[in-house]
Amino acid sequence: MLALVLLAGCSERPQPVLVVPVAKPGAGAAVVHDPAAPRPVPRSYAQELGKADEAISAALRQIDQQPDNLVLVKETVLMLVERARLTGLTDDYRLASEMLARAPASSANTAKLCQGQARLDFALHRLPAASTALAACGGFMDTAQAAALAADIAFYSGQYPQAQRIYQGLLNQGASSSQFIRMAIYRWKTGSLVEAGALLEAAERRYHGGEASTRAWLKLQRGLIAWDRGQLEEALALYRLADDAMPGWWQVDAQIAEVLRLQGDVAGARTLMERLAASGERPELMDELARLLREGQTPDAAQPWIKRAQAIHNTRLADFPEASAGHATEHYLQFGTPAQALALARRDVALRNFGDTQITMAAALFRAGQAGEAARWIQRVSDSGWNTARLHAVAAQVYAALGQNTQADAERAQALAMNPHAMRLYLVAQPVQPELVSMQ
């Protein structure tokens, strides 16, 4: 879950990855709460990761002794996908893929492993493959979990009415925390931010498990909604609560740095991002640090980070092309050529044809001098029901470039009504040669 206003000539910030935490393998959908039970003791990111490492290592040892135990293989794959979500690193995806590939091919084995395969494919943005795996499950996956994943696939494929119908149906059947989360994400991206925040609060009240990562994730998502509404102090307070729930999580620290930057504490943001960028092979954090350095008094210091990030992006594009296209697009919008960014944006929107990737596609077209085509993509997003401050801010800039000032003013007003900081947050990269902007 990542997620991370750039000046003219740079891209808008990458959007957070919206991933609903799944129940630990073998856990039930609901957790019975004992009011007399003590509150969970905060566990640091390092401790949470260590616990995951121990569980996965133990499972791998068991698999060595029981290589034909496909239930154990499936549950280990689910743990690997969850650890990858926590760390933002790709090694676990490779291991999970190898484990699934080693299973002897048969329809029975496909069904037994379907949940692990479907969740891995979904995490890697292979949505058609995830649908295929899900269809093979039969009775090997809980009905509600299968329906929820099918709805998630529909959502990220741009099929919002279908996703909404399933989300609402699941919510009506049983008010579990995960169903409130899914509906919150849907409302968030279709313009009902207050309702989305209330739904996430309801999800928090219904979660009584001991997972520090889930408690931190819920606070983080509430902070991101406050951020999207331009409520910086509330966002920062929620990020601090997320840090209290699981101290040291890089995703929370990255969002804190972004608030500090927007509040004017650029030095504090840079110090935090320098630590984060140096702490692991996460190129999107290196991109953020490079942007801060390039905007500051030492722009030359950005170049080593740009080169290092680009090398990792390119390696990931080779290893996991579907999952890596989004962050790589943002990198090349900021630091590459318009042609590179546009090619990657086309790849990403073909994989996940939904609001965020469509808006990025419009931004890439605009930077490539194709403002007319960018406007058509903007209209497509607007017609779909997607409704975010980012959409309206990008639309305002595209229409202004086309000389459509009345429409640009209306979009700007809508963006600022949703988020007073929107026109600072979502500045799109300008065409390399503005005089060549095409109206077509």
Tab-separated table of C-alpha atoms in Angstrom:
chain	number	residue	atom	x	y	z
A	1	MET	CA	0.000	0.000	0.000
A	2	LEU	CA	1.754	3.163	-1.129
A	3	ALA	CA	1.272	5.132	-1.969
A	4	LEU	CA	3.226	9.659	-2.173
A	5	VAL	CA	2.723	18.598	-5.923
A	6	LEU	CA	5.025	19.037	-8.078
A	7	LEU	CA	6.190	22.254	-9.776
A	8	ALA	CA	5.614	22.922	-13.452
A	9	GLY	CA	7.528	20.371	-15.466
A	10	CYS	CA	6.839	17.562	-12.990
A	11	SER	CA	4.081	15.002	-12.626
A	12	GLU	CA	1.321	14.848	-10.090
A	13	ARG	CA	2.070	12.703	-7.055
A	14	PRO	CA	1.449	8.960	-7.357
A	15	GLN	CA	-1.871	7.808	-5.974
A	16	PRO	CA	-1.999	5.486	-2.978
A	17	VAL	CA	-2.510	1.858	-3.739
A	18	LEU	CA	-5.816	0.853	-2.244
A	19	VAL	CA	-5.492	-2.674	-0.906
A	20	VAL	CA	-7.966	-4.160	1.527
A	21	PRO	CA	-6.034	-6.171	4.135
A	22	VAL	CA	-7.075	-9.793	3.960
A	23	ALA	CA	-7.643	-12.068	6.908
A	24	LYS	CA	-4.630	-14.093	7.891
A	25	PRO	CA	-4.687	-17.563	6.339
A	26	GLY	CA	-6.935	-19.829	8.326
A	27	ALA	CA	-8.632	-16.945	10.123
A	28	GLY	CA	-12.373	-16.490	10.099
A	29	ALA	CA	-14.096	-13.508	8.531
A	30	ALA	CA	-15.316	-12.159	11.861
A	31	VAL	CA	-13.489	-11.565	15.114
A	32	VAL	CA	-15.416	-11.895	18.382
A	33	HIS	CA	-14.618	-8.971	20.651
A	34	ASP	CA	-14.282	-9.458	24.371
A	35	PRO	CA	-14.909	-6.039	25.971
A	36	ALA	CA	-12.823	-7.090	28.964
A	37	ALA	CA	-9.830	-7.990	26.811
A	38	PRO	CA	-6.834	-5.644	27.051
A	39	ARG	CA	-6.193	-3.274	24.172
A	40	PRO	CA	-3.578	-4.539	21.683
A	41	VAL	CA	-0.049	-3.454	22.503
A	42	PRO	CA	1.465	-1.455	19.617
A	43	ARG	CA	3.941	-3.506	17.651
A	44	SER	CA	6.551	-1.798	15.503
A	45	TYR	CA	6.869	-2.321	11.770
A	46	ALA	CA	10.069	-4.267	12.399
A	47	GLN	CA	8.310	-6.504	14.921
A	48	GLU	CA	5.313	-7.039	12.631
A	49	LEU	CA	7.637	-7.895	9.769
A	50	GLY	CA	9.616	-10.229	12.005
A	51	LYS	CA	6.434	-12.038	12.979
A	52	ALA	CA	5.534	-12.459	9.301
A	53	ASP	CA	9.054	-13.696	8.545
A	54	GLU	CA	8.804	-16.352	11.252
A	55	ALA	CA	5.403	-17.563	10.063
A	56	ILE	CA	6.530	-17.803	6.441
A	57	SER	CA	9.788	-19.545	7.346
A	58	ALA	CA	7.889	-22.104	9.411
A	59	ALA	CA	5.435	-22.682	6.563
A	60	LEU	CA	8.251	-23.163	4.053
A	61	ARG	CA	9.872	-25.744	6.330
A	62	GLN	CA	6.561	-27.588	6.510
A	63	ILE	CA	6.233	-27.522	2.737
A	64	ASP	CA	9.678	-29.095	2.440
A	65	GLN	CA	8.317	-31.992	4.511
A	66	GLN	CA	4.881	-32.054	2.820
A	67	PRO	CA	5.426	-30.892	-0.777
A	68	ASP	CA	2.032	-32.246	-1.866
A	69	ASN	CA	0.105	-30.274	0.764
A	70	LEU	CA	-1.479	-27.724	-1.570
A	71	VAL	CA	-3.558	-26.143	1.168
A	72	LEU	CA	-0.321	-25.232	2.926
A	73	VAL	CA	1.111	-23.929	-0.357
A	74	LYS	CA	-1.954	-21.745	-0.906
A	75	GLU	CA	-1.848	-20.296	2.599
A	76	THR	CA	1.876	-19.596	2.307
A	77	VAL	CA	1.271	-17.768	-0.971
A	78	LEU	CA	-1.344	-15.627	0.786
A	79	MET	CA	1.163	-14.794	3.529
A	80	LEU	CA	3.782	-13.866	0.919
A	81	VAL	CA	1.341	-11.545	-0.860
A	82	GLU	CA	0.483	-9.917	2.461
A	83	ARG	CA	4.163	-9.422	3.355
A	84	ALA	CA	4.796	-7.859	-0.049
A	85	ARG	CA	1.942	-5.436	0.636
A	86	LEU	CA	3.574	-4.536	3.938
A	87	THR	CA	7.097	-4.045	2.600
A	88	GLY	CA	6.479	-2.721	-0.911
A	89	LEU	CA	9.172	-5.089	-2.204
A	90	THR	CA	8.811	-7.649	-4.983
A	91	ASP	CA	10.846	-10.665	-3.832
A	92	ASP	CA	7.798	-12.265	-2.239
A	93	TYR	CA	5.874	-12.074	-5.503
A	94	ARG	CA	8.639	-14.002	-7.206
A	95	LEU	CA	8.683	-16.681	-4.509
A	96	ALA	CA	4.884	-16.979	-4.538
A	97	SER	CA	4.892	-17.334	-8.327
A	98	GLU	CA	7.530	-20.052	-8.163
A	99	MET	CA	5.606	-21.980	-5.514
A	100	LEU	CA	2.409	-21.956	-7.571
A	101	ALA	CA	4.289	-22.939	-10.726
A	102	ARG	CA	5.776	-26.018	-9.024
A	103	ALA	CA	2.364	-27.567	-8.338
A	104	PRO	CA	1.561	-30.390	-10.795
A	105	ALA	CA	-0.919	-29.209	-13.402
A	106	SER	CA	-4.446	-30.567	-12.968
A	107	SER	CA	-7.931	-29.138	-12.664
A	108	ALA	CA	-8.105	-30.286	-9.040
A	109	ASN	CA	-4.824	-28.582	-8.164
A	110	THR	CA	-5.887	-25.413	-9.985
A	111	ALA	CA	-9.021	-25.285	-7.847
A	112	LYS	CA	-7.144	-25.915	-4.597
A	113	LEU	CA	-4.648	-23.141	-5.355
A	114	CYS	CA	-7.133	-20.740	-6.922
A	115	GLN	CA	-7.365	-18.324	-4.000
A	116	GLY	CA	-3.604	-17.900	-3.784
A	117	GLN	CA	-3.304	-17.557	-7.559
A	118	ALA	CA	-6.162	-15.051	-7.773
A	119	ARG	CA	-4.802	-12.855	-4.983
A	120	LEU	CA	-1.298	-12.946	-6.421
A	121	ASP	CA	-2.562	-12.007	-9.886
A	122	PHE	CA	-4.676	-9.216	-8.411
A	123	ALA	CA	-1.703	-7.845	-6.451
A	124	LEU	CA	0.358	-7.914	-9.667
A	125	HIS	CA	-2.405	-6.048	-11.582
A	126	ARG	CA	-3.098	-9.068	-13.772
A	127	LEU	CA	-6.844	-8.583	-13.596
A	128	PRO	CA	-7.969	-10.972	-16.376
A	129	ALA	CA	-5.741	-13.694	-14.919
A	130	ALA	CA	-7.161	-13.022	-11.456
A	131	SER	CA	-10.686	-13.434	-12.851
A	132	THR	CA	-9.717	-16.711	-14.507
A	133	ALA	CA	-8.208	-18.054	-11.288
A	134	LEU	CA	-11.258	-16.978	-9.325
A	135	ALA	CA	-13.596	-18.758	-11.740
A	136	ALA	CA	-11.745	-22.032	-11.085
A	137	CYS	CA	-12.309	-21.936	-7.324
A	138	GLY	CA	-15.656	-23.648	-7.052
A	139	GLY	CA	-16.030	-24.611	-3.407
A	140	PHE	CA	-12.377	-23.983	-2.524
A	141	MET	CA	-12.902	-20.323	-1.557
A	142	ASP	CA	-15.312	-18.694	0.851
A	143	THR	CA	-18.262	-17.316	-1.138
A	144	ALA	CA	-18.127	-13.837	0.392
A	145	GLN	CA	-14.360	-13.559	-0.116
A	146	ALA	CA	-14.705	-14.658	-3.733
A	147	ALA	CA	-17.476	-12.120	-4.352
A	148	ALA	CA	-15.416	-9.358	-2.736
A	149	LEU	CA	-12.397	-10.112	-4.904
A	150	ALA	CA	-14.601	-10.230	-8.018
A	151	ALA	CA	-15.924	-6.781	-7.076
A	152	ASP	CA	-12.386	-5.461	-6.554
A	153	ILE	CA	-11.435	-6.717	-10.018
A	154	ALA	CA	-14.514	-4.998	-11.465
A	155	PHE	CA	-13.651	-1.744	-9.669
A	156	TYR	CA	-10.097	-1.599	-10.998
A	157	SER	CA	-11.402	-2.516	-14.458
A	158	GLY	CA	-13.641	0.562	-14.448
A	159	GLN	CA	-16.852	-1.424	-13.974
A	160	TYR	CA	-18.057	0.703	-11.076
A	161	PRO	CA	-21.796	-0.146	-11.073
A	162	GLN	CA	-20.997	-3.864	-10.935
A	163	ALA	CA	-18.482	-3.331	-8.127
A	164	GLN	CA	-20.905	-1.138	-6.200
A	165	ARG	CA	-23.718	-3.682	-6.433
A	166	ILE	CA	-21.523	-6.435	-5.022
A	167	TYR	CA	-20.056	-4.210	-2.298
A	168	GLN	CA	-23.530	-3.130	-1.196
A	169	GLY	CA	-24.813	-6.700	-1.259
A	170	LEU	CA	-21.929	-7.903	0.895
A	171	LEU	CA	-22.446	-5.020	3.290
A	172	ASN	CA	-26.124	-5.906	3.596
A	173	GLN	CA	-25.310	-9.565	4.280
A	174	GLY	CA	-22.887	-8.953	7.120
A	175	ALA	CA	-21.264	-5.811	8.457
A	176	SER	CA	-17.655	-7.023	8.587
A	177	SER	CA	-14.787	-4.563	8.712
A	178	SER	CA	-13.518	-5.497	5.236
A	179	GLN	CA	-16.897	-4.785	3.606
A	180	PHE	CA	-17.019	-1.314	5.156
A	181	ILE	CA	-13.510	-0.713	3.809
A	182	ARG	CA	-14.463	-1.679	0.269
A	183	MET	CA	-17.532	0.539	0.227
A	184	ALA	CA	-15.449	3.383	1.692
A	185	ILE	CA	-12.983	3.153	-1.184
A	186	TYR	CA	-15.828	3.176	-3.711
A	187	ARG	CA	-17.436	6.262	-2.111
A	188	TRP	CA	-14.049	7.964	-1.826
A	189	LYS	CA	-13.314	7.725	-5.521
A	190	THR	CA	-16.831	8.666	-6.615
A	191	GLY	CA	-16.821	11.924	-4.697
A	192	SER	CA	-18.451	11.117	-1.344
A	193	LEU	CA	-15.439	11.733	0.871
A	194	VAL	CA	-17.366	12.475	4.063
A	195	GLU	CA	-19.282	9.219	3.724
A	196	ALA	CA	-16.045	7.386	2.916
A	197	GLY	CA	-14.456	8.669	6.099
A	198	ALA	CA	-17.478	7.606	8.140
A	199	LEU	CA	-17.376	4.128	6.590
A	200	LEU	CA	-13.704	3.756	7.479
A	201	GLU	CA	-14.453	4.825	11.047
A	202	ALA	CA	-17.133	2.132	11.137
A	203	ALA	CA	-14.598	-0.386	9.825
A	204	GLU	CA	-12.218	0.601	12.614
A	205	ARG	CA	-14.887	0.124	15.258
A	206	ARG	CA	-15.598	-3.358	13.920
A	207	TYR	CA	-11.969	-4.455	13.815
A	208	HIS	CA	-10.884	-6.011	17.105
A	209	GLY	CA	-8.021	-8.145	15.865
A	210	GLY	CA	-4.466	-7.913	17.066
A	211	GLU	CA	-2.771	-7.083	13.764
A	212	ALA	CA	-0.837	-3.828	14.138
A	213	SER	CA	-0.577	-3.529	10.354
A	214	THR	CA	-4.364	-3.525	9.920
A	215	ARG	CA	-4.917	-0.951	12.663
A	216	ALA	CA	-2.210	1.271	11.167
A	217	TRP	CA	-3.584	0.769	7.650
A	218	LEU	CA	-7.059	1.933	8.706
A	219	LYS	CA	-5.661	5.117	10.281
A	220	LEU	CA	-3.531	5.679	7.185
A	221	GLN	CA	-6.547	5.427	4.862
A	222	ARG	CA	-8.531	7.861	7.001
A	223	GLY	CA	-5.569	10.216	6.804
A	224	LEU	CA	-5.466	9.915	3.029
A	225	ILE	CA	-9.143	10.854	2.813
A	226	ALA	CA	-8.525	13.896	5.023
A	227	TRP	CA	-5.579	14.733	2.760
A	228	ASP	CA	-7.815	14.446	-0.303
A	229	ARG	CA	-10.184	16.952	1.337
A	230	GLY	CA	-7.296	19.347	1.972
A	231	GLN	CA	-7.501	18.927	5.742
A	232	LEU	CA	-3.782	18.771	6.402
A	233	GLU	CA	-3.856	18.970	10.199
A	234	GLU	CA	-6.413	16.165	10.425
A	235	ALA	CA	-4.428	14.089	7.945
A	236	LEU	CA	-1.230	14.567	9.932
A	237	ALA	CA	-2.974	13.678	13.193
A	238	LEU	CA	-4.297	10.456	11.657
A	239	TYR	CA	-0.881	9.609	10.227
A	240	ARG	CA	0.575	10.090	13.714
A	241	LEU	CA	-2.051	7.694	15.077
A	242	ALA	CA	-1.107	5.205	12.369
A	243	ASP	CA	2.496	5.539	13.504
A	244	ASP	CA	1.413	4.957	17.097
A	245	ALA	CA	-0.335	1.756	15.998
A	246	MET	CA	2.736	0.462	14.158
A	247	PRO	CA	5.808	2.661	14.632
A	248	GLY	CA	8.356	2.776	11.845
A	249	TRP	CA	6.165	1.871	8.869
A	250	TRP	CA	7.667	3.507	5.802
A	251	GLN	CA	4.281	4.100	4.131
A	252	VAL	CA	3.096	6.248	7.032
A	253	ASP	CA	6.389	8.147	7.211
A	254	ALA	CA	6.176	8.930	3.481
A	255	GLN	CA	2.746	10.499	3.932
A	256	ILE	CA	3.948	12.490	6.952
A	257	ALA	CA	6.780	13.848	4.808
A	258	GLU	CA	4.296	14.968	2.155
A	259	VAL	CA	2.214	16.887	4.707
A	260	LEU	CA	5.344	18.516	6.122
A	261	ARG	CA	6.355	19.628	2.626
A	262	LEU	CA	2.979	21.184	1.917
A	263	GLN	CA	2.979	22.916	5.319
A	264	GLY	CA	6.296	24.550	4.438
A	265	ASP	CA	8.641	22.341	6.452
A	266	VAL	CA	10.641	21.335	3.388
A	267	ALA	CA	13.768	20.575	5.419
A	268	GLY	CA	11.837	18.224	7.685
A	269	ALA	CA	10.239	16.512	4.709
A	270	ARG	CA	13.589	16.114	2.984
A	271	THR	CA	15.265	14.668	6.080
A	272	LEU	CA	12.501	12.113	6.453
A	273	MET	CA	12.540	11.196	2.762
A	274	GLU	CA	16.339	10.836	2.778
A	275	ARG	CA	16.035	8.238	5.519
A	276	LEU	CA	13.223	6.424	3.721
A	277	ALA	CA	14.933	6.424	0.332
A	278	ALA	CA	18.095	4.970	1.840
A	279	SER	CA	16.245	2.243	3.748
A	280	GLY	CA	15.294	-0.080	0.909
A	281	GLU	CA	14.877	-0.677	-2.788
A	282	ARG	CA	11.689	1.365	-3.167
A	283	PRO	CA	12.108	3.538	-6.262
A	284	GLU	CA	8.960	5.601	-5.706
A	285	LEU	CA	10.515	6.945	-2.479
A	286	MET	CA	13.721	7.779	-4.335
A	287	ASP	CA	11.622	9.642	-6.898
A	288	GLU	CA	9.997	11.666	-4.115
A	289	LEU	CA	13.381	12.551	-2.620
A	290	ALA	CA	14.719	13.505	-6.050
A	291	ARG	CA	11.757	15.815	-6.581
A	292	LEU	CA	12.333	17.510	-3.225
A	293	LEU	CA	16.028	17.951	-3.983
A	294	ARG	CA	15.353	19.269	-7.476
A	295	GLU	CA	12.868	21.809	-6.120
A	296	GLY	CA	15.330	22.909	-3.415
A	297	GLN	CA	18.729	24.553	-3.346
A	298	THR	CA	20.725	21.457	-4.359
A	299	PRO	CA	19.074	20.242	-7.594
A	300	ASP	CA	22.218	18.419	-8.725
A	301	ALA	CA	21.911	16.131	-5.697
A	302	ALA	CA	18.746	14.698	-7.230
A	303	GLN	CA	20.517	13.067	-10.153
A	304	PRO	CA	22.009	10.020	-8.367
A	305	TRP	CA	18.609	9.231	-6.885
A	306	ILE	CA	16.926	9.591	-10.276
A	307	LYS	CA	19.414	7.174	-11.827
A	308	ARG	CA	19.107	4.680	-8.999
A	309	ALA	CA	15.306	4.809	-9.075
A	310	GLN	CA	15.228	4.424	-12.843
A	311	ALA	CA	17.412	1.329	-12.692
A	312	ILE	CA	15.062	-0.290	-10.160
A	313	HIS	CA	11.965	0.726	-12.122
A	314	ASN	CA	13.430	-0.845	-15.247
A	315	THR	CA	14.338	-4.059	-13.429
A	316	ARG	CA	10.836	-4.307	-12.017
A	317	LEU	CA	9.324	-3.608	-15.432
A	318	ALA	CA	11.261	-6.586	-16.734
A	319	ASP	CA	10.317	-8.856	-13.820
A	320	PHE	CA	6.752	-7.724	-13.099
A	321	PRO	CA	5.652	-5.535	-16.021
A	322	GLU	CA	2.001	-5.259	-15.028
A	323	ALA	CA	2.564	-4.339	-11.380
A	324	SER	CA	5.387	-1.900	-12.144
A	325	ALA	CA	3.859	0.163	-14.946
A	326	GLY	CA	2.102	2.687	-12.688
A	327	HIS	CA	5.074	3.813	-10.608
A	328	ALA	CA	7.332	3.701	-13.669
A	329	THR	CA	4.919	5.988	-15.526
A	330	GLU	CA	5.131	8.528	-12.717
A	331	HIS	CA	8.937	8.328	-12.764
A	332	TYR	CA	9.165	8.976	-16.494
A	333	LEU	CA	6.578	11.762	-16.342
A	334	GLN	CA	8.883	13.534	-13.899
A	335	PHE	CA	12.320	12.554	-15.106
A	336	GLY	CA	12.036	10.935	-18.544
A	337	THR	CA	10.855	11.782	-22.022
A	338	PRO	CA	7.189	12.300	-22.958
A	339	ALA	CA	7.378	9.287	-25.276
A	340	GLN	CA	8.605	7.010	-22.483
A	341	ALA	CA	5.903	8.188	-20.092
A	342	LEU	CA	3.154	7.882	-22.690
A	343	ALA	CA	4.136	4.345	-23.651
A	344	LEU	CA	4.030	3.254	-20.012
A	345	ALA	CA	0.760	5.083	-19.355
A	346	ARG	CA	-0.822	3.255	-22.291
A	347	ARG	CA	0.399	-0.045	-20.868
A	348	ASP	CA	-0.930	0.705	-17.401
A	349	VAL	CA	-4.370	1.863	-18.519
A	350	ALA	CA	-4.716	-1.253	-20.666
A	351	LEU	CA	-4.124	-3.342	-17.545
A	352	ARG	CA	-6.301	-1.370	-15.115
A	353	ASN	CA	-8.715	0.844	-17.030
A	354	PHE	CA	-10.053	2.879	-14.114
A	355	GLY	CA	-10.073	6.485	-12.945
A	356	ASP	CA	-6.552	6.949	-11.596
A	357	THR	CA	-4.799	5.313	-14.558
A	358	GLN	CA	-7.057	7.173	-16.998
A	359	ILE	CA	-6.169	10.524	-15.410
A	360	THR	CA	-2.478	9.614	-15.603
A	361	MET	CA	-3.028	8.739	-19.260
A	362	ALA	CA	-4.467	12.225	-19.813
A	363	ALA	CA	-1.450	13.766	-18.055
A	364	ALA	CA	0.966	11.760	-20.226
A	365	LEU	CA	-0.870	12.786	-23.404
A	366	PHE	CA	-0.798	16.416	-22.285
A	367	ARG	CA	2.952	16.277	-21.660
A	368	ALA	CA	3.395	14.708	-25.100
A	369	GLY	CA	1.632	17.705	-26.649
A	370	GLN	CA	-1.689	15.967	-27.289
A	371	ALA	CA	-4.009	18.178	-25.245
A	372	GLY	CA	-7.043	17.424	-27.400
A	373	GLU	CA	-6.715	13.684	-26.838
A	374	ALA	CA	-6.017	14.332	-23.139
A	375	ALA	CA	-9.337	16.205	-22.927
A	376	ARG	CA	-11.144	13.224	-24.417
A	377	TRP	CA	-9.691	10.973	-21.728
A	378	ILE	CA	-10.733	13.492	-19.070
A	379	GLN	CA	-14.274	13.454	-20.428
A	380	ARG	CA	-14.269	9.659	-20.331
A	381	VAL	CA	-13.324	9.701	-16.656
A	382	SER	CA	-15.977	12.313	-15.849
A	383	ASP	CA	-18.667	10.326	-17.660
A	384	SER	CA	-17.761	7.156	-15.725
A	385	GLY	CA	-18.759	8.569	-12.336
A	386	TRP	CA	-15.207	8.963	-11.018
A	387	ASN	CA	-15.111	12.221	-9.067
A	388	THR	CA	-11.911	13.380	-7.367
A	389	ALA	CA	-10.090	16.654	-6.822
A	390	ARG	CA	-7.248	15.295	-8.916
A	391	LEU	CA	-9.567	14.740	-11.886
A	392	HIS	CA	-10.910	18.295	-11.771
A	393	ALA	CA	-7.470	19.858	-11.224
A	394	VAL	CA	-5.955	18.018	-14.195
A	395	ALA	CA	-9.033	18.806	-16.289
A	396	ALA	CA	-8.691	22.522	-15.488
A	397	GLN	CA	-5.110	22.569	-16.753
A	398	VAL	CA	-5.892	20.619	-19.923
A	399	TYR	CA	-8.880	22.813	-20.823
A	400	ALA	CA	-6.879	25.976	-20.096
A	401	ALA	CA	-4.182	24.827	-22.530
A	402	LEU	CA	-6.888	24.315	-25.154
A	403	GLY	CA	-8.220	27.841	-24.597
A	404	GLN	CA	-11.513	26.525	-23.202
A	405	ASN	CA	-11.455	29.016	-20.353
A	406	THR	CA	-15.059	28.725	-19.168
A	407	GLN	CA	-14.727	24.964	-18.782
A	408	ALA	CA	-11.283	25.353	-17.210
A	409	ASP	CA	-12.639	27.813	-14.631
A	410	ALA	CA	-15.509	25.477	-13.757
A	411	GLU	CA	-13.146	22.532	-13.289
A	412	ARG	CA	-10.782	24.626	-11.186
A	413	ALA	CA	-13.649	25.751	-8.958
A	414	GLN	CA	-14.787	22.150	-8.525
A	415	ALA	CA	-11.255	21.004	-7.667
A	416	LEU	CA	-10.822	23.730	-5.052
A	417	ALA	CA	-14.254	23.037	-3.569
A	418	MET	CA	-13.178	19.443	-2.984
A	419	ASN	CA	-9.635	20.289	-1.842
A	420	PRO	CA	-8.387	23.872	-1.319
A	421	HIS	CA	-4.842	22.704	-2.159
A	422	ALA	CA	-5.797	20.818	-5.334
A	423	MET	CA	-4.173	23.151	-7.853
A	424	ARG	CA	-0.881	22.910	-5.959
A	425	LEU	CA	-1.115	19.178	-5.419
A	426	TYR	CA	-2.002	18.111	-8.933
A	427	LEU	CA	0.094	20.233	-11.247
A	428	VAL	CA	0.566	18.289	-14.457
A	429	ALA	CA	3.859	18.143	-16.314
A	430	GLN	CA	3.861	20.756	-19.045
A	431	PRO	CA	4.497	19.871	-22.710
A	432	VAL	CA	8.175	19.950	-23.585
A	433	GLN	CA	7.336	22.328	-26.455
A	434	PRO	CA	4.135	24.129	-25.437
A	435	GLU	CA	3.833	25.834	-28.820
A	436	LEU	CA	3.316	22.395	-30.392
A	437	VAL	CA	0.288	21.476	-28.255
A	438	SER	CA	-2.226	19.775	-30.493
A	439	MET	CA	-5.913	20.627	-30.324
A	440	GLN	CA	-6.729	17.307	-32.002
